[in-house]
Amino acid sequence: MNTAIILAAGKGSRMKAQLNKQYLILKEKPILAHTISVFEESPLIDEIILVISEFEHDLCKNKILDKYKFKKVKKIVSGGKERQHSVLKGINAVNEKTDIVLIHDGARPLLTKNVIKKCVDSAKEYGAASVGVPIKETIKIMGKDKFVKYTPKRENVWVTQTPQAFSIEVIKRAHEVAIEQEILGTDDAMLVEHMGGDVKMVEGDYENIKITTPDDLITAEAILAHKKHI
Ligand code: CTP
Ligand code: MG
């Protein structure tokens, strides 16, 4: 069984909006509703666990759950202080029949079912997989003094996105080790890497952006408008 954990318990502070960014409207629908819809429509996803802010249960009910009536959303749990804490709360809520867990940012509404499939397939084969895209620009690694230390070969540098998918044993163990060793990662693949595990990179789409700042909303609207015409 494949379970998706969708994270929406952040504060959205960089968006500087009145409302948590997940509930802002993108093409007549809240961002989070777009995101959940993709997992709801994927035949590979059996259950969805939604992780939201403890203060936004009513908001989520009113803006999303009552209106869209997603059948696969089986549990709604409150998130934690950092993203990693929210993920762990989601992992602790997965059904005991779960083999593969997908972890996805609620703020990435433009993923596709095809990317979900590639990610699940790789997690089944390798135990851990992350979606990402090759970097388009040249990266510089800086010293603290803001002088360039070195330039990594561009073909080896990818931008990470979500979903990331794992066998349940791998991701549970990675979070246990992170707690024991007080590691706080910005994604879940990092925790698997930290315990020496291999993470397979799966090529996704450049369009699978994370809505972080106001200009990302403009980009997302444009991508959706373009998709409608193809
Ligand atoms: N997230 C979460 N719990 C947290 C922090 C983040 O569930 N404690 C989620 C966010 O809701 C988002 C995803 O993780 O869908 C990626 O995080 P980010 O884009 O940084 O969102 P926010 O933390 O909400 O935004 P900001 O950092 O600007 O406050
Ligand atoms: Mg954040």
CSV table of C-alpha atoms in Angstrom, one decimal, residues 33-224:
chain,number,residue,atom,x,y,z
A,33,ALA,CA,-6.7,21.6,-3.2
A,34,HIS,CA,-4.8,21.5,-6.4
A,35,THR,CA,-2.0,19.5,-4.7
A,36,ILE,CA,-4.4,17.0,-3.0
A,37,SER,CA,-6.3,16.5,-6.3
A,38,VAL,CA,-3.2,15.1,-8.1
A,39,PHE,CA,-2.7,12.4,-5.4
A,40,GLU,CA,-6.4,11.7,-5.3
A,41,GLU,CA,-6.4,11.1,-9.0
A,42,SER,CA,-3.3,8.9,-9.1
A,43,PRO,CA,-4.2,5.2,-9.2
A,44,LEU,CA,-0.9,4.5,-7.3
A,45,ILE,CA,-2.0,6.3,-4.1
A,46,ASP,CA,-4.1,4.4,-1.6
A,47,GLU,CA,-4.3,6.9,1.2
A,48,ILE,CA,-3.5,10.5,2.0
A,49,ILE,CA,-2.5,11.9,5.3
A,50,LEU,CA,-2.8,15.7,5.5
A,51,VAL,CA,-0.5,17.5,7.9
A,52,ILE,CA,-1.8,21.0,8.8
A,53,SER,CA,-1.3,23.6,11.5
A,54,GLU,CA,-3.0,22.9,14.8
A,55,PHE,CA,-4.6,26.4,14.5
A,56,GLU,CA,-6.0,25.8,11.0
A,57,HIS,CA,-8.3,22.8,11.3
A,58,ASP,CA,-11.4,24.9,10.8
A,59,LEU,CA,-9.8,26.8,8.0
A,60,CYS,CA,-8.9,23.6,6.2
A,61,LYS,CA,-12.3,22.1,6.8
A,62,ASN,CA,-14.1,25.2,5.4
A,63,LYS,CA,-11.8,26.0,2.5
A,64,ILE,CA,-10.9,22.5,1.3
A,65,LEU,CA,-12.3,19.4,2.9
A,66,ASP,CA,-16.0,20.3,3.0
A,67,LYS,CA,-15.9,21.6,-0.6
A,68,TYR,CA,-13.8,19.0,-2.4
A,69,LYS,CA,-14.6,15.9,-0.5
A,70,PHE,CA,-11.4,14.0,-1.2
A,71,LYS,CA,-12.0,10.3,-0.7
A,72,LYS,CA,-8.4,9.3,-0.1
A,73,VAL,CA,-7.7,11.8,2.7
A,74,LYS,CA,-8.0,9.4,5.7
A,75,LYS,CA,-6.3,11.3,8.4
A,76,ILE,CA,-5.7,15.0,9.3
A,77,VAL,CA,-2.9,15.5,11.8
A,78,SER,CA,-1.4,18.7,13.3
A,79,GLY,CA,2.2,19.5,12.3
A,80,GLY,CA,5.2,20.5,14.3
A,81,LYS,CA,7.6,23.4,14.6
A,82,GLU,CA,9.9,22.5,11.7
A,83,ARG,CA,9.1,20.7,8.5
A,84,GLN,CA,10.9,17.6,9.7
A,85,HIS,CA,8.7,17.5,12.8
A,86,SER,CA,5.6,17.7,10.6
A,87,VAL,CA,6.8,14.8,8.5
A,88,LEU,CA,7.4,12.7,11.6
A,89,LYS,CA,3.8,13.3,12.8
A,90,GLY,CA,2.6,12.2,9.3
A,91,ILE,CA,4.8,9.1,9.4
A,92,ASN,CA,3.5,8.2,12.9
A,93,ALA,CA,0.0,8.3,11.5
A,94,VAL,CA,0.5,5.9,8.5
A,95,ASN,CA,-1.6,2.8,8.3
A,96,GLU,CA,0.2,-0.4,9.3
A,97,LYS,CA,-0.3,-1.9,5.7
A,98,THR,CA,1.8,0.9,4.2
A,99,ASP,CA,4.9,-0.2,2.2
A,100,ILE,CA,5.8,3.0,0.5
A,101,VAL,CA,5.5,6.5,1.9
A,102,LEU,CA,5.5,9.6,-0.4
A,103,ILE,CA,6.3,12.9,1.3
A,104,HIS,CA,5.2,16.0,-0.6
A,105,ASP,CA,5.0,19.8,0.0
A,106,GLY,CA,1.5,21.0,-0.1
A,107,ALA,CA,2.9,24.2,-1.7
A,108,ARG,CA,3.8,22.3,-4.9
A,109,PRO,CA,0.5,22.1,-6.7
A,110,LEU,CA,1.9,21.6,-10.2
A,111,LEU,CA,3.2,18.0,-9.9
A,112,THR,CA,1.9,15.4,-12.2
A,113,LYS,CA,0.7,11.8,-11.9
A,114,ASN,CA,3.5,10.7,-14.1
A,115,VAL,CA,6.1,12.1,-11.6
A,116,ILE,CA,4.3,10.3,-8.8
A,117,LYS,CA,4.6,7.0,-10.7
A,118,LYS,CA,8.3,7.5,-11.5
A,119,CYS,CA,8.9,8.3,-7.8
A,120,VAL,CA,7.0,5.3,-6.5
A,121,ASP,CA,8.7,2.9,-8.9
A,122,SER,CA,12.1,4.1,-7.8
A,123,ALA,CA,11.3,3.8,-4.1
A,124,LYS,CA,10.1,0.2,-4.7
A,125,GLU,CA,13.4,-0.6,-6.5
A,126,TYR,CA,15.9,1.3,-4.4
A,127,GLY,CA,14.2,2.0,-1.0
A,128,ALA,CA,14.5,5.8,-1.3
A,129,ALA,CA,13.9,8.2,-4.1
A,130,SER,CA,13.7,12.0,-4.7
A,131,VAL,CA,12.3,13.9,-7.5
A,132,GLY,CA,14.6,16.7,-8.9
A,133,VAL,CA,15.7,18.5,-12.0
A,134,PRO,CA,19.2,19.2,-13.4
A,135,ILE,CA,20.4,22.7,-12.5
A,136,LYS,CA,20.2,25.2,-15.5
A,137,GLU,CA,22.7,27.7,-14.1
A,138,THR,CA,26.2,27.4,-12.8
A,139,ILE,CA,26.5,27.0,-9.0
A,140,LYS,CA,29.3,28.6,-6.9
A,141,ILE,CA,30.2,27.2,-3.5
A,142,MET,CA,31.1,30.2,-1.3
A,143,GLY,CA,33.2,30.6,1.8
A,144,LYS,CA,32.0,32.6,4.7
A,145,ASP,CA,34.0,35.5,3.4
A,146,LYS,CA,31.7,35.6,0.3
A,147,PHE,CA,34.6,34.6,-2.0
A,148,VAL,CA,34.0,31.7,-4.4
A,149,LYS,CA,35.6,28.5,-3.1
A,150,TYR,CA,34.9,26.3,-6.1
A,151,THR,CA,32.5,25.5,-8.9
A,152,PRO,CA,30.9,22.0,-8.9
A,153,LYS,CA,30.5,20.4,-12.4
A,154,ARG,CA,27.1,21.4,-13.5
A,155,GLU,CA,26.1,17.9,-14.7
A,156,ASN,CA,26.4,16.7,-11.1
A,157,VAL,CA,24.2,19.4,-9.6
A,158,TRP,CA,20.4,18.9,-9.3
A,159,VAL,CA,17.7,20.9,-7.6
A,160,THR,CA,15.6,18.8,-5.3
A,161,GLN,CA,11.8,18.9,-5.3
A,162,THR,CA,9.2,16.7,-3.8
A,163,PRO,CA,7.7,14.1,-3.8
A,164,GLN,CA,10.3,12.0,-2.1
A,165,ALA,CA,9.3,8.4,-1.6
A,166,PHE,CA,10.7,5.7,0.7
A,167,SER,CA,10.0,2.2,2.0
A,168,ILE,CA,8.4,2.6,5.4
A,169,GLU,CA,11.3,0.9,7.2
A,170,VAL,CA,13.9,3.3,5.6
A,171,ILE,CA,12.1,6.5,6.4
A,172,LYS,CA,11.2,5.4,10.0
A,173,ARG,CA,14.8,4.5,10.7
A,174,ALA,CA,16.1,7.7,9.1
A,175,HIS,CA,13.9,9.8,11.4
A,176,GLU,CA,14.9,7.7,14.4
A,177,VAL,CA,18.6,8.3,13.7
A,178,ALA,CA,17.9,12.0,13.1
A,179,ILE,CA,16.3,12.3,16.6
A,180,GLU,CA,19.2,10.3,18.2
A,181,GLN,CA,21.8,12.5,16.6
A,182,GLU,CA,19.9,15.8,16.6
A,183,ILE,CA,19.9,16.2,12.9
A,184,LEU,CA,17.5,18.7,11.4
A,185,GLY,CA,17.2,18.3,7.6
A,186,THR,CA,15.5,20.5,5.1
A,187,ASP,CA,14.3,17.5,3.2
A,188,ASP,CA,13.8,13.8,4.0
A,189,ALA,CA,16.4,12.4,1.6
A,190,MET,CA,19.0,14.3,3.7
A,191,LEU,CA,18.1,12.1,6.7
A,192,VAL,CA,18.6,8.9,4.6
A,193,GLU,CA,21.9,10.2,3.2
A,194,HIS,CA,23.0,11.0,6.8
A,195,MET,CA,22.6,7.4,7.8
A,196,GLY,CA,24.6,6.2,4.8
A,197,GLY,CA,21.6,5.2,2.7
A,198,ASP,CA,21.3,5.6,-1.1
A,199,VAL,CA,18.8,7.9,-2.6
A,200,LYS,CA,17.9,7.5,-6.2
A,201,MET,CA,17.3,10.8,-8.1
A,202,VAL,CA,14.2,10.7,-10.4
A,203,GLU,CA,14.0,13.4,-13.1
A,204,GLY,CA,10.8,15.5,-12.7
A,205,ASP,CA,9.5,18.6,-14.3
A,206,TYR,CA,10.8,22.2,-14.0
A,207,GLU,CA,7.2,23.2,-13.7
A,208,ASN,CA,6.9,21.5,-10.3
A,209,ILE,CA,7.7,24.7,-8.4
A,210,LYS,CA,7.2,25.4,-4.7
A,211,ILE,CA,5.1,28.4,-4.1
A,212,THR,CA,7.2,30.4,-1.7
A,213,THR,CA,7.1,34.1,-2.6
A,214,PRO,CA,4.4,36.2,-4.3
A,215,ASP,CA,6.1,36.0,-7.7
A,216,ASP,CA,5.7,32.2,-7.6
A,217,LEU,CA,2.0,32.7,-7.8
A,218,ILE,CA,2.3,34.6,-11.0
A,219,THR,CA,4.5,31.8,-12.4
A,220,ALA,CA,2.1,29.1,-11.3
A,221,GLU,CA,-0.9,30.9,-12.9
A,222,ALA,CA,1.1,31.2,-16.2
A,223,ILE,CA,2.0,27.5,-16.1
A,224,LEU,CA,-1.6,26.5,-15.5
